[in-house]
PDB file of C-alpha atoms in Angstrom:
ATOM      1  CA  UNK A  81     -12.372 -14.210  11.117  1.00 58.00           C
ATOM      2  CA  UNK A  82     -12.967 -12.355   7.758  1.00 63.00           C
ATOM      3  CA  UNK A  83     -11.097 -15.460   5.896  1.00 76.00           C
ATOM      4  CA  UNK A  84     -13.449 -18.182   7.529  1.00 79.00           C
ATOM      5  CA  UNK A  85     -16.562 -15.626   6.255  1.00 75.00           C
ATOM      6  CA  UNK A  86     -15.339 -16.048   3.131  1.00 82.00           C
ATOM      7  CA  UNK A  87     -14.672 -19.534   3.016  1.00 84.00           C
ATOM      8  CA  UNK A  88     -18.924 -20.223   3.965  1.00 84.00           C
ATOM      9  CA  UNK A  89     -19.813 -17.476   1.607  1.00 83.00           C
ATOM     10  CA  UNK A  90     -17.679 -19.452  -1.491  1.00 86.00           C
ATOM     11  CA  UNK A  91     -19.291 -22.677   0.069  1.00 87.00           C
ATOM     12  CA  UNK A  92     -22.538 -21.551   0.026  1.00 85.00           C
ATOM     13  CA  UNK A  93     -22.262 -19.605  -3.801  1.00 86.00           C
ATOM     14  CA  UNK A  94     -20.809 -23.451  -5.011  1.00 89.00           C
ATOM     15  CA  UNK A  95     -24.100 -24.797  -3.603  1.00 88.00           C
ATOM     16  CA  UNK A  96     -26.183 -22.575  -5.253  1.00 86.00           C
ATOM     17  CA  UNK A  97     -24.581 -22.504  -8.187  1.00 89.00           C
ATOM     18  CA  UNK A  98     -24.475 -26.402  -8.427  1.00 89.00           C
ATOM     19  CA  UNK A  99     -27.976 -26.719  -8.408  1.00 87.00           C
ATOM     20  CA  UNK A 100     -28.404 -23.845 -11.073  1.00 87.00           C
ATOM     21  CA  UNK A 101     -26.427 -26.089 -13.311  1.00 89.00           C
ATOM     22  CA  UNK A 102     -28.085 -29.365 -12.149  1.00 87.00           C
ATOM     23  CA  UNK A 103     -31.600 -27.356 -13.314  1.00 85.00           C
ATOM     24  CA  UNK A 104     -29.599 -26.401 -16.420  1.00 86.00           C
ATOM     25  CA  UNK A 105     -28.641 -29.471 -17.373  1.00 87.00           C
ATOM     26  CA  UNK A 106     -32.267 -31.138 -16.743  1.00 87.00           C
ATOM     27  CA  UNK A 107     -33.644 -28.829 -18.096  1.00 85.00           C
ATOM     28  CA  UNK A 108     -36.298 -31.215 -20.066  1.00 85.00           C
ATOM     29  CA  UNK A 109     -36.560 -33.522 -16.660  1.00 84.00           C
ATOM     30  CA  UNK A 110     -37.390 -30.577 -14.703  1.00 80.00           C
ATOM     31  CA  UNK A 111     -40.073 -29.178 -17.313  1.00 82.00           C
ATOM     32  CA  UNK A 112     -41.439 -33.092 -17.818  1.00 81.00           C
ATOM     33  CA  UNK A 113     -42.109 -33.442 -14.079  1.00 82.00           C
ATOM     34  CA  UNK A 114     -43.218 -29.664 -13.145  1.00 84.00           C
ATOM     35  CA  UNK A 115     -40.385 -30.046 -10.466  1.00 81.00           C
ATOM     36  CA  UNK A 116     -39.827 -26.266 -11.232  1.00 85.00           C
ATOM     37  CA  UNK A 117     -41.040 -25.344  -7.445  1.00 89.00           C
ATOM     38  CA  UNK A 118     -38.940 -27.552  -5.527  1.00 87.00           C
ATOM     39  CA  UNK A 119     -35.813 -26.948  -7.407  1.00 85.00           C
ATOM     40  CA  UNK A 120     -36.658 -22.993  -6.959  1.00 88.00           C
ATOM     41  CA  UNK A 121     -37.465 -23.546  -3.215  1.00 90.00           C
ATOM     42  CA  UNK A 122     -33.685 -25.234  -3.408  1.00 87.00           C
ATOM     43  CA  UNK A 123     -32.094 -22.534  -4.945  1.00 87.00           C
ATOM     44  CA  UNK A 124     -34.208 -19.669  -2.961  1.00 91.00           C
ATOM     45  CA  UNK A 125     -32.704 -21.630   0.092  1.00 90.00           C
ATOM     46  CA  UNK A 126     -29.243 -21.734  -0.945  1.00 88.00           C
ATOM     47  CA  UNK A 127     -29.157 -18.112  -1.720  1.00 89.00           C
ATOM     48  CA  UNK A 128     -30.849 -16.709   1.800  1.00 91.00           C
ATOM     49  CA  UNK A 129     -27.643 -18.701   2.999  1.00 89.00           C
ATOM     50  CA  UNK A 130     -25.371 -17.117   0.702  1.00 88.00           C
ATOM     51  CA  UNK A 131     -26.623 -13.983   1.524  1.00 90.00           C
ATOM     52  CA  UNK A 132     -26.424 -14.633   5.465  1.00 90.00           C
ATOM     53  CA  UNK A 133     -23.125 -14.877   4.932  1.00 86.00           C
ATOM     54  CA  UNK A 134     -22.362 -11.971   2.486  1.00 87.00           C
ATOM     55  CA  UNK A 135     -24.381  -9.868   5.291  1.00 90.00           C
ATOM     56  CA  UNK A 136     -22.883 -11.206   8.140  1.00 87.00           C
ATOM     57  CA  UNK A 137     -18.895 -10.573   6.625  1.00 84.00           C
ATOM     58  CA  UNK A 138     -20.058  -7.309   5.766  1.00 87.00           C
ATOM     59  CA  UNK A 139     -21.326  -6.618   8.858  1.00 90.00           C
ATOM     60  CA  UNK A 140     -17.694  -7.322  10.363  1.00 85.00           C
ATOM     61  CA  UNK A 141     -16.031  -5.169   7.787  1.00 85.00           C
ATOM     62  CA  UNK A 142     -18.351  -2.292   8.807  1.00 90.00           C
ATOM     63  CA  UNK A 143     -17.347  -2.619  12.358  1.00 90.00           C
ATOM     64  CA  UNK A 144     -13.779  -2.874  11.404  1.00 85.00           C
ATOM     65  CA  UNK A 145     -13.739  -0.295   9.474  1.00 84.00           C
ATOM     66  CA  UNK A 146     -15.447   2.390  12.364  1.00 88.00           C
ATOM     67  CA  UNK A 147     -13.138   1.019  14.560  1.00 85.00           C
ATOM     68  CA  UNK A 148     -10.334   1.417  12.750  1.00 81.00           C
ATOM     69  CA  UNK A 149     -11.901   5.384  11.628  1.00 81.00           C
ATOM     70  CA  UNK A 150     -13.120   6.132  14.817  1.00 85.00           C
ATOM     71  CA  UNK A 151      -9.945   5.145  17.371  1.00 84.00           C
ATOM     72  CA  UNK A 152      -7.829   7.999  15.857  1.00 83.00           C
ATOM     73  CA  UNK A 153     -10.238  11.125  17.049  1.00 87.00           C
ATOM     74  CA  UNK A 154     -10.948   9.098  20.300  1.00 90.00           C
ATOM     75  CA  UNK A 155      -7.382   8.252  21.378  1.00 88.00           C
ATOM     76  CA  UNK A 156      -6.353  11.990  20.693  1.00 90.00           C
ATOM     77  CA  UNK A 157      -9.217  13.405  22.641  1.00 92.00           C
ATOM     78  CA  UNK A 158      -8.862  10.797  25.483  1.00 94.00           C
ATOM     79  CA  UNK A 159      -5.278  12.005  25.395  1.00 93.00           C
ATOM     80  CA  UNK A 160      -6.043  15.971  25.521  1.00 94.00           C
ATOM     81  CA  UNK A 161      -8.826  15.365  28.144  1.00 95.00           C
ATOM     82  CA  UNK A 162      -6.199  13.466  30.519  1.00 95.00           C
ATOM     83  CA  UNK A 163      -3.780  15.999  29.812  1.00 94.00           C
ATOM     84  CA  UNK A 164      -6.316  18.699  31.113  1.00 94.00           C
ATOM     85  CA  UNK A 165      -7.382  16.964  34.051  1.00 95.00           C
ATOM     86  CA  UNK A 166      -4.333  16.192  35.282  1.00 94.00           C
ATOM     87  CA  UNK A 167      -3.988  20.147  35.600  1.00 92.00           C
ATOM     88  CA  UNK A 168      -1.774  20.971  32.409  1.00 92.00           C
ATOM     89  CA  UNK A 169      -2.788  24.185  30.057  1.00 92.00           C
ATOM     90  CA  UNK A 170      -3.592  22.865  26.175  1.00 91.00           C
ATOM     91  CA  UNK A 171      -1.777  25.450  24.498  1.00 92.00           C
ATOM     92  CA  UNK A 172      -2.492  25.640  20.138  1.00 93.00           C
ATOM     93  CA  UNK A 173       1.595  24.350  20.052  1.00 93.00           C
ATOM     94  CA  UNK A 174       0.963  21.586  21.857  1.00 92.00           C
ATOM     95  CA  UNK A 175      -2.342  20.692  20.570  1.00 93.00           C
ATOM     96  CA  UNK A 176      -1.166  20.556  16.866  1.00 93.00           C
ATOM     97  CA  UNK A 177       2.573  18.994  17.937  1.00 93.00           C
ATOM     98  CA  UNK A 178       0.276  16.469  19.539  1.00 91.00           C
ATOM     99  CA  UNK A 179      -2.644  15.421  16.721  1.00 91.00           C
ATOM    100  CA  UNK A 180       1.220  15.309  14.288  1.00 91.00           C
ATOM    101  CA  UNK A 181       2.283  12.955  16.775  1.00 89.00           C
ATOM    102  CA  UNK A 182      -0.661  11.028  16.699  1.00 86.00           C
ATOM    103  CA  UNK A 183      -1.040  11.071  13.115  1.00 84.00           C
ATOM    104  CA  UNK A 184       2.787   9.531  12.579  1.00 85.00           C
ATOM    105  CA  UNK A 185       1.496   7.089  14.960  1.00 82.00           C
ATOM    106  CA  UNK A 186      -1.465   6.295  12.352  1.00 79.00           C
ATOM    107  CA  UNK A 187       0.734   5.667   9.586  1.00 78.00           C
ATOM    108  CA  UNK A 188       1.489   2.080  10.284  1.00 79.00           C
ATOM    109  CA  UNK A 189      -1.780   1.694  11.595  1.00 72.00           C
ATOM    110  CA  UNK A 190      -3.905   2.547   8.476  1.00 70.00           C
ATOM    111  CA  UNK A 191      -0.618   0.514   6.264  1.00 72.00           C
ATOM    112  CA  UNK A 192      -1.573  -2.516   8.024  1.00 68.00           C
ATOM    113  CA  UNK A 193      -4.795  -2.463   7.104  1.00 63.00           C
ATOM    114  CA  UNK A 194      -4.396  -2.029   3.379  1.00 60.00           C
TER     115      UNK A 194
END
């Protein structure tokens, strides 16, 4: 999903930057023939796309990233609240034992991401 986002977000930047150069390059043309508007509405055009893009893969690294954060504190106090229910005693030894467990189980998680 992320590699796709970047894929449009390249697409779009080669846009835009082709018609930079094409402006560039006719430079004189573009001056001659007070075409200065259009080729700015062009390039304002090309760059609300390329930033569409940039904001919308952002957006999905944001909630990757709380996902990814969040899960952790959830899953261990999912865990201790089922434990409790269920008519156990939390006990400080088992809490910590527990949250060390769950952290070894984070390892991996958190190396796969990286």
């Amino acid at each position: 999903r992320i590699s796709a986002w970047e894929v449009r977000n390249l697409e779009a930047n080669d846009e835009r930057l082709r018609l930079i150069n094409a402006v560039l390059q006719g430079i004189k043309l573009v001056k001659l023939y007070a075409w200065e508007r259009a080729f700015i509405s062009n390039i304002e055009t090309c760059r609300s796309r390329q930033l569409r893009c940039v904001l919308r893969g952002r957006c999905w690294v944001s909630l990757l990233i709380t996902i990814s954060v969040g899960t952790p504190p959830l899953m261990t106090g999912i865990a201790f609240a089922v434990y409790c229910l269920t008519g156990h005693t939390l006990t400080a030894d088992r809490a910590f034992t527990s949250v060390a467990l769950f952290n070894l189980i984070l390892i991996p998680m958190y190396s796969a991401l990286i």
